[in-house]
Amino acid sequence: MSEVRTRFAPSPTGYLHIGGARTALFNWLFARHYNGKFILRIEDTDAERSTGEAVDAIIDGLDWLGLDWDEGPYFQSERMDIYREHIRRMRDAGKAYRCYCAREELDEKRSKAISEGRKPKYDGTCRSAGEQPDKPFVIRFRSPDSGVTVVDDMIKGKVEFENSELDDLIIARTDGSPTYNFVVVVDDAVMEITHIIRGDDHLNNTPRQMLLYEAMGYKPPQFGHVPLILGADRKRLSKRHGATSVTAYRDMGFLPHSLVNYLARLGWSHGDQEIFSIEELIKYFSDKNIGKSSGVFNEEKLLWLNAHYIKEASVEELAVKLAPFLEKKGLSLSGGPSVSSIIPGLRDRSGTLVEMAQKAEFYFLEEIKIEDKAFNKFITPQNAEILKDVIAGLKRVDPFKAENLEDFFKDLAERHGLKLGKIAQPVRVAVTGGTVSPSIFEVIELLGKDVIIQRIESALSQI
């Protein structure tokens, strides 16, 4: 096989959608599997809808996912001379022509064709029309009237299209700007793209594009059309199903590897394996194992994967990723324990970084607000003496380490004739503000003697 060259070519009209991210991932994995090249192209010819913010959001999303590119980003808006030259060649070769038909005239013909049960395609009125220099025009591709165009799809197999069903595609608008189907073909040909994996909503464009390749003397790439991602209601994934952009999942506290793993499995498989390293995805990825039916987006499964990767990630990596979520809550990280020190006690309890930041909040608060229900149950006059004994005993614990603290609490529970939980839980509530936390002995060690005593005294003052 010659060098594999794939591409991702988003339109910068919004954020990087989950479906677009999967398309980018499949092309990236295909290129990496064959030691080929992955090209990023921004299709920004729609000046009214394209924005710089959307370009930044797309690149930001790809960067976060770790999908690096070997060439680009190319911008179609900067390649107009290339498109105009190809249009000129098409016209000189008699493969494109000027069409002077007004919109109203075309609408009337379309309505008539529909009323007569015919396909509402352009009837070729201007194919042999003479030049009319003073009249506005578009440029149309002279599509063949007969024959069959066969798309040998990597995923769907052979799909045939009758050329008689295809009309003369507009390749340049009245203002001279080229159209989507035309510039896509020119770019993919000039960039020597060998394989294109994309959503099957593009399948109907493919025969027209293949005819354009042929008309311009280019060899078409191999196409693979992937079924679209659906929501739980089996309808195309959209905002009504929840978050649909990559950056939204980043902001919700998902790790990039979990989303990459999930998207890879959403329409592709390697046996029954569910969890893959990036190296394994590259090693095993093949178009042969891309499914022919639509994948259903299941956020619960994504959460399960994310929890797995949080458990598997290194403390150092999680600390770097968690810190911004803590700062977003307005917490100062300089006044509490190091972020890396709190990770071991939280990682097994958290499905996302947002959840982890919420569970870690008490480490960095200057004042703890105790939950009403927890306060009423545990910070009571009956427990006041116990909490006072805890304060007195903590002052004597040295070194102030979790194992020594646990021994002290066990001795105190034995002296009071209580189970350990009857001592530990009121302290947990006073120190963290709630009834659930990592090991209370580890919490006490991390917060330090002074903070712990201050928080217990504060709780006692509220009884």
XYZ file of C-alpha atoms in Angstrom:
463
model
C 0.000 0.000 0.000
C 1.280 3.490 -0.875
C 1.418 6.059 1.918
C -1.954 6.345 3.607
C -3.214 9.916 3.867
C -6.431 10.642 5.751
C -8.027 13.923 6.760
C -10.482 15.580 9.082
C -12.240 18.524 7.469
C -14.698 20.265 9.828
C -16.708 23.385 9.054
C -15.987 26.022 11.743
C -19.577 26.876 12.576
C -19.613 25.603 16.172
C -17.838 23.415 18.683
C -16.308 20.026 17.922
C -19.321 17.711 18.007
C -19.100 14.172 19.385
C -19.861 12.812 15.905
C -17.132 14.947 14.374
C -14.698 13.857 17.077
C -15.378 10.199 16.257
C -14.828 10.904 12.549
C -11.520 12.601 13.369
C -10.533 9.718 15.658
C -11.288 7.009 13.071
C -9.241 8.821 10.400
C -6.427 9.481 12.893
C -6.323 5.838 13.999
C -6.402 4.620 10.393
C -3.452 6.859 9.487
C -1.485 5.930 12.595
C -2.160 2.195 12.091
C -0.595 2.333 8.619
C 2.161 4.826 9.577
C 0.522 7.349 7.278
C -0.355 11.029 7.512
C -3.350 12.721 9.135
C -4.263 16.118 7.677
C -6.412 18.824 9.270
C -8.375 21.054 6.891
C -10.791 23.778 7.945
C -13.696 24.113 5.488
C -14.488 27.775 6.024
C -15.856 28.807 2.634
C -19.206 29.687 4.257
C -18.057 33.124 5.400
C -21.378 34.008 7.054
C -21.381 31.024 9.421
C -17.661 30.384 9.923
C -16.005 32.005 12.945
C -12.543 32.218 14.420
C -13.973 31.147 17.783
C -15.250 27.925 16.222
C -11.841 27.243 14.648
C -10.214 27.689 18.066
C -12.828 25.414 19.681
C -12.230 22.655 17.103
C -8.453 22.817 17.472
C -8.808 22.984 21.268
C -10.994 19.865 21.218
C -8.590 17.911 19.002
C -5.635 18.961 21.159
C -7.436 17.853 24.319
C -8.242 14.459 22.782
C -4.611 14.063 21.722
C -5.395 13.821 18.000
C -2.325 15.457 16.504
C -2.059 16.194 12.781
C 0.877 15.933 10.404
C -0.160 18.700 8.010
C -2.322 21.768 8.374
C -4.509 23.246 9.439
C -5.271 24.254 5.868
C -8.020 26.833 5.380
C -10.215 26.664 2.289
C -10.718 30.433 2.411
C -6.999 30.778 1.612
C -7.127 28.406 -1.381
C -9.525 30.195 -3.718
C -6.958 30.543 -6.511
C -6.611 26.751 -6.622
C -10.378 26.301 -6.968
C -10.724 28.992 -9.641
C -7.956 27.377 -11.672
C -9.735 24.019 -11.549
C -13.022 25.637 -12.588
C -11.242 27.293 -15.527
C -9.800 23.937 -16.608
C -13.237 22.330 -16.366
C -14.755 25.014 -18.569
C -11.925 24.859 -21.102
C -12.399 21.084 -21.335
C -16.166 21.481 -21.886
C -16.912 19.695 -18.612
C -18.550 22.733 -17.001
C -20.765 25.481 -18.353
C -22.489 28.718 -17.440
C -26.097 28.475 -16.333
C -28.189 31.654 -16.596
C -31.452 30.269 -15.224
C -33.009 32.546 -12.596
C -33.972 31.099 -9.197
C -37.678 31.682 -9.878
C -37.377 29.768 -13.143
C -35.653 26.851 -11.429
C -38.257 26.781 -8.641
C -41.018 26.623 -11.231
C -39.343 23.749 -13.067
C -38.787 21.902 -9.795
C -42.430 22.269 -8.769
C -43.600 21.055 -12.167
C -41.333 17.999 -12.050
C -42.598 17.062 -8.586
C -46.239 17.480 -9.672
C -45.584 15.191 -12.643
C -43.884 12.563 -10.470
C -40.445 13.234 -11.928
C -37.184 13.732 -10.024
C -36.752 17.497 -9.499
C -33.323 17.673 -11.152
C -31.954 20.435 -13.382
C -33.040 19.814 -16.968
C -29.862 21.035 -18.682
C -31.455 24.080 -20.321
C -28.176 26.015 -20.464
C -25.911 23.176 -21.575
C -25.862 24.536 -25.104
C -26.745 28.165 -24.352
C -24.572 30.850 -25.903
C -22.554 33.344 -23.865
C -24.591 36.128 -22.268
C -21.965 38.483 -20.775
C -24.433 40.849 -19.102
C -26.483 38.180 -17.359
C -25.636 36.692 -13.936
C -24.736 33.004 -13.986
C -23.605 30.031 -11.966
C -21.249 27.355 -13.251
C -22.507 23.792 -13.460
C -20.679 20.507 -13.865
C -21.729 18.645 -17.024
C -22.676 15.358 -15.409
C -22.959 12.213 -17.568
C -26.540 11.328 -18.525
C -26.097 7.552 -18.523
C -24.116 4.813 -16.894
C -23.610 3.847 -13.280
C -21.278 5.241 -10.638
C -20.120 2.553 -8.223
C -18.891 3.464 -4.742
C -16.779 0.580 -3.447
C -17.291 1.543 0.177
C -14.898 0.193 2.810
C -17.786 -0.300 5.246
C -20.983 -0.659 3.229
C -19.546 -2.598 0.286
C -20.525 -1.716 -3.282
C -23.200 0.939 -3.646
C -24.441 1.813 -7.133
C -25.925 5.104 -8.333
C -27.599 5.659 -11.706
C -25.984 8.689 -13.343
C -29.343 9.618 -14.847
C -30.538 10.336 -11.309
C -27.792 12.924 -10.748
C -28.186 16.468 -12.041
C -25.654 19.033 -13.213
C -24.162 20.114 -9.918
C -23.457 23.823 -9.349
C -19.707 24.144 -8.740
C -19.537 27.976 -8.560
C -22.171 30.409 -7.344
C -23.216 33.690 -8.961
C -20.568 35.584 -6.969
C -17.896 33.181 -8.209
C -17.451 31.369 -4.908
C -17.026 27.587 -5.286
C -19.455 25.136 -3.688
C -18.832 22.481 -1.050
C -18.830 19.360 -3.224
C -16.402 20.929 -5.669
C -13.822 22.310 -3.217
C -13.844 19.061 -1.215
C -12.891 17.108 -4.307
C -10.197 19.579 -5.356
C -8.664 19.657 -1.875
C -8.716 15.891 -1.394
C -7.167 15.415 -4.835
C -4.477 18.075 -4.456
C -3.661 16.914 -0.906
C -3.431 13.332 -2.206
C -5.902 11.966 0.319
C -6.070 8.182 -0.077
C -8.800 7.221 2.408
C -11.829 9.106 3.748
C -13.868 7.823 6.685
C -16.955 9.959 7.294
C -20.585 9.817 8.371
C -23.022 8.036 6.090
C -25.031 11.247 5.758
C -22.367 12.110 3.149
C -22.999 8.972 1.083
C -25.357 10.713 -1.358
C -22.633 13.269 -2.110
C -20.119 10.579 -2.979
C -21.230 9.671 -6.547
C -21.235 13.348 -7.539
C -17.778 13.756 -6.046
C -16.472 10.645 -7.803
C -17.688 11.999 -11.137
C -15.848 15.246 -10.410
C -12.628 13.346 -9.677
C -12.982 11.557 -12.988
C -13.767 14.750 -14.910
C -10.643 16.451 -13.526
C -8.425 13.423 -14.148
C -7.864 12.502 -10.498
C -8.004 9.066 -8.871
C -10.680 9.109 -6.158
C -9.784 8.049 -2.608
C -11.319 5.030 -0.925
C -14.446 5.976 0.977
C -15.835 4.487 4.157
C -19.204 5.727 5.416
C -19.843 5.192 9.122
C -23.405 4.985 10.517
C -24.340 8.043 12.554
C -24.330 8.155 16.358
C -27.811 7.955 17.866
C -29.281 9.025 21.172
C -31.104 6.653 23.522
C -34.323 7.260 21.557
C -32.600 5.931 18.401
C -32.693 9.369 16.795
C -29.647 11.271 15.593
C -27.595 12.565 18.531
C -28.408 16.208 19.231
C -28.564 18.745 22.056
C -31.826 17.307 23.325
C -29.855 14.206 24.383
C -27.524 16.288 26.560
C -23.974 17.500 25.956
C -22.786 16.910 22.400
C -19.507 18.837 22.218
C -16.089 17.529 23.174
C -15.280 20.600 25.272
C -18.526 20.145 27.245
C -17.332 16.703 28.356
C -13.933 18.162 29.207
C -15.641 20.806 31.363
C -17.789 18.116 33.003
C -14.597 16.490 34.271
C -14.093 13.630 31.832
C -10.561 12.519 30.983
C -9.586 12.643 27.289
C -8.526 8.987 27.227
C -11.941 7.846 28.446
C -13.726 9.779 25.684
C -11.277 8.504 23.041
C -11.768 4.918 24.244
C -15.547 5.339 24.291
C -15.767 6.927 20.838
C -13.495 4.264 19.362
C -15.848 1.555 20.619
C -18.896 3.447 19.355
C -19.049 1.736 15.981
C -15.798 -0.269 16.027
C -14.781 -3.378 17.915
C -11.895 -5.733 18.560
C -13.404 -8.911 19.924
C -15.021 -8.337 23.314
C -12.330 -5.952 24.551
C -13.749 -2.772 26.056
C -10.733 -0.939 27.471
C -7.841 0.049 25.207
C -4.639 1.992 25.568
C -3.901 4.429 22.742
C -1.188 2.049 21.541
C -3.702 -0.806 21.378
C -6.226 1.304 19.473
C -3.586 2.153 16.879
C -2.414 -1.466 16.670
C -5.853 -3.033 16.251
C -7.836 -0.370 14.371
C -9.106 -1.506 10.988
C -11.952 -0.538 8.694
C -12.855 -4.246 8.599
C -14.174 -4.035 12.173
C -16.248 -0.877 11.774
C -19.884 -1.817 12.280
C -22.671 -1.299 9.772
C -25.288 -0.305 12.346
C -25.529 2.935 14.298
C -23.978 3.186 17.750
C -26.133 4.491 20.605
C -24.480 7.054 22.855
C -24.690 5.859 26.459
C -23.397 8.379 28.993
C -23.579 5.823 31.816
C -21.043 3.655 30.017
C -18.861 6.699 29.404
C -19.028 7.474 33.148
C -17.983 3.907 33.921
C -14.999 4.240 31.604
C -14.075 7.604 33.092
C -14.155 6.213 36.622
C -11.857 3.417 35.443
C -9.348 5.837 33.940
C -9.428 8.051 37.031
C -8.450 4.998 39.091
C -5.717 4.084 36.596
C -4.212 7.560 36.099
C -1.105 8.584 37.999
C -1.424 10.837 41.040
C 0.677 13.485 39.286
C -1.529 13.512 36.179
C -4.742 13.731 38.198
C -3.356 16.504 40.393
C -2.621 18.644 37.333
C -6.070 17.979 35.876
C -7.967 18.432 39.171
C -6.409 21.761 40.188
C -8.351 23.903 37.647
C -11.642 22.387 38.831
C -10.824 23.314 42.415
C -9.809 26.835 41.417
C -13.043 27.171 39.440
C -14.886 26.679 42.749
C -13.041 29.720 44.111
C -10.746 27.684 46.335
C -7.217 28.800 47.166
C -4.866 25.839 46.831
C -2.071 27.528 48.763
C -3.796 27.208 52.140
C -4.561 23.489 52.205
C -2.729 20.213 51.599
C -1.054 19.603 48.246
C -3.485 18.507 45.546
C -1.451 15.356 44.884
C -1.729 14.313 48.553
C -5.542 14.218 48.488
C -5.839 12.205 45.248
C -5.376 8.670 46.740
C -8.326 9.117 49.084
C -10.649 10.447 46.371
C -9.860 8.611 43.132
C -11.837 5.443 43.932
C -14.897 7.505 44.890
C -15.126 9.798 41.853
C -16.633 9.326 38.402
C -15.496 12.719 37.089
C -13.074 15.473 38.030
C -16.053 17.681 38.857
C -17.237 15.091 41.368
C -13.700 14.759 42.742
C -13.414 18.546 43.176
C -16.730 18.575 45.022
C -15.559 15.822 47.382
C -12.225 17.641 47.920
C -13.723 21.034 48.680
C -13.514 20.688 52.472
C -9.724 20.412 52.326
C -9.388 24.014 51.140
C -12.210 25.884 52.872
C -11.327 28.347 55.602
C -14.656 27.706 57.342
C -16.700 24.535 57.171
C -20.485 24.719 56.843
C -21.906 21.535 58.320
C -24.899 19.967 56.582
C -28.020 20.468 58.732
C -28.994 16.816 58.820
C -25.475 15.723 59.738
C -25.173 18.443 62.390
C -28.439 17.519 64.089
C -27.505 13.836 64.188
C -23.854 13.985 65.249
C -22.946 17.404 66.692
C -25.084 16.954 69.793
C -24.748 17.634 73.536
C -24.327 13.885 74.033
C -21.243 13.915 71.767
C -19.776 17.157 73.140
C -17.639 15.414 75.773
C -16.342 12.934 73.207
C -15.317 15.775 70.860
C -13.577 17.557 73.750
C -11.654 14.363 74.556
C -10.689 14.113 70.872
C -9.255 17.643 70.989
C -7.291 16.903 74.126
C -5.945 13.640 72.757
C -5.029 15.046 69.327
C -2.749 17.566 71.012
C -0.676 14.657 72.359
C -0.466 12.549 69.147
C 3.096 12.620 67.820
C 4.045 12.038 65.104
C 0.761 13.243 63.630
C 0.364 10.345 61.179
C -2.695 8.318 60.098
C -1.581 5.096 61.801
C -0.961 6.878 65.119
C -4.259 8.719 64.826
C -6.097 5.443 64.249
C -4.509 3.942 67.381
C -5.554 7.007 69.408
C -9.186 6.785 68.171
C -9.348 3.061 68.978
C -8.056 3.669 72.493
C -10.541 6.509 72.996
C -13.432 4.365 71.759
C -12.415 1.601 74.143
C -12.260 4.007 77.108
C -15.762 5.270 76.316
C -17.051 1.753 75.698
C -18.116 2.693 72.163
C -17.576 1.329 68.683
C -14.981 3.229 66.647
C -17.626 4.711 64.354
C -19.353 6.429 67.283
C -16.180 8.456 67.774
C -15.054 8.824 64.162
C -18.340 9.947 62.628
C -18.930 13.067 64.794
C -15.312 14.053 64.099
C -15.806 13.487 60.365
C -18.898 15.718 60.373
C -17.096 18.453 62.326
C -14.025 18.323 60.108
C -15.537 17.819 56.614
C -19.087 19.151 57.014
C -20.680 15.862 55.915
C -20.959 12.162 56.683
C -18.897 10.820 53.752
C -15.184 11.344 53.197
C -11.943 9.467 52.623
C -10.433 7.709 55.660
C -10.904 10.107 58.566
C -7.390 9.352 59.837
C -5.867 10.316 56.476
C -8.050 13.442 56.373
C -6.888 14.488 59.846
C -3.231 13.936 58.933
C -3.534 15.944 55.683
C -5.354 18.882 57.259
C -2.958 19.046 60.194
C -3.389 19.339 63.955
C -4.184 23.061 64.135
C -6.890 23.004 61.435
C -8.532 19.884 62.860
C -8.704 21.269 66.398
C -10.028 24.606 65.117
C -12.801 22.877 63.138
C -13.883 20.653 66.044
C -13.927 23.667 68.398
C -16.013 25.570 65.874
C -18.524 22.695 65.734
C -18.681 22.549 69.544
C -19.369 26.270 69.737
C -22.517 25.733 67.642
C -24.103 23.189 69.990
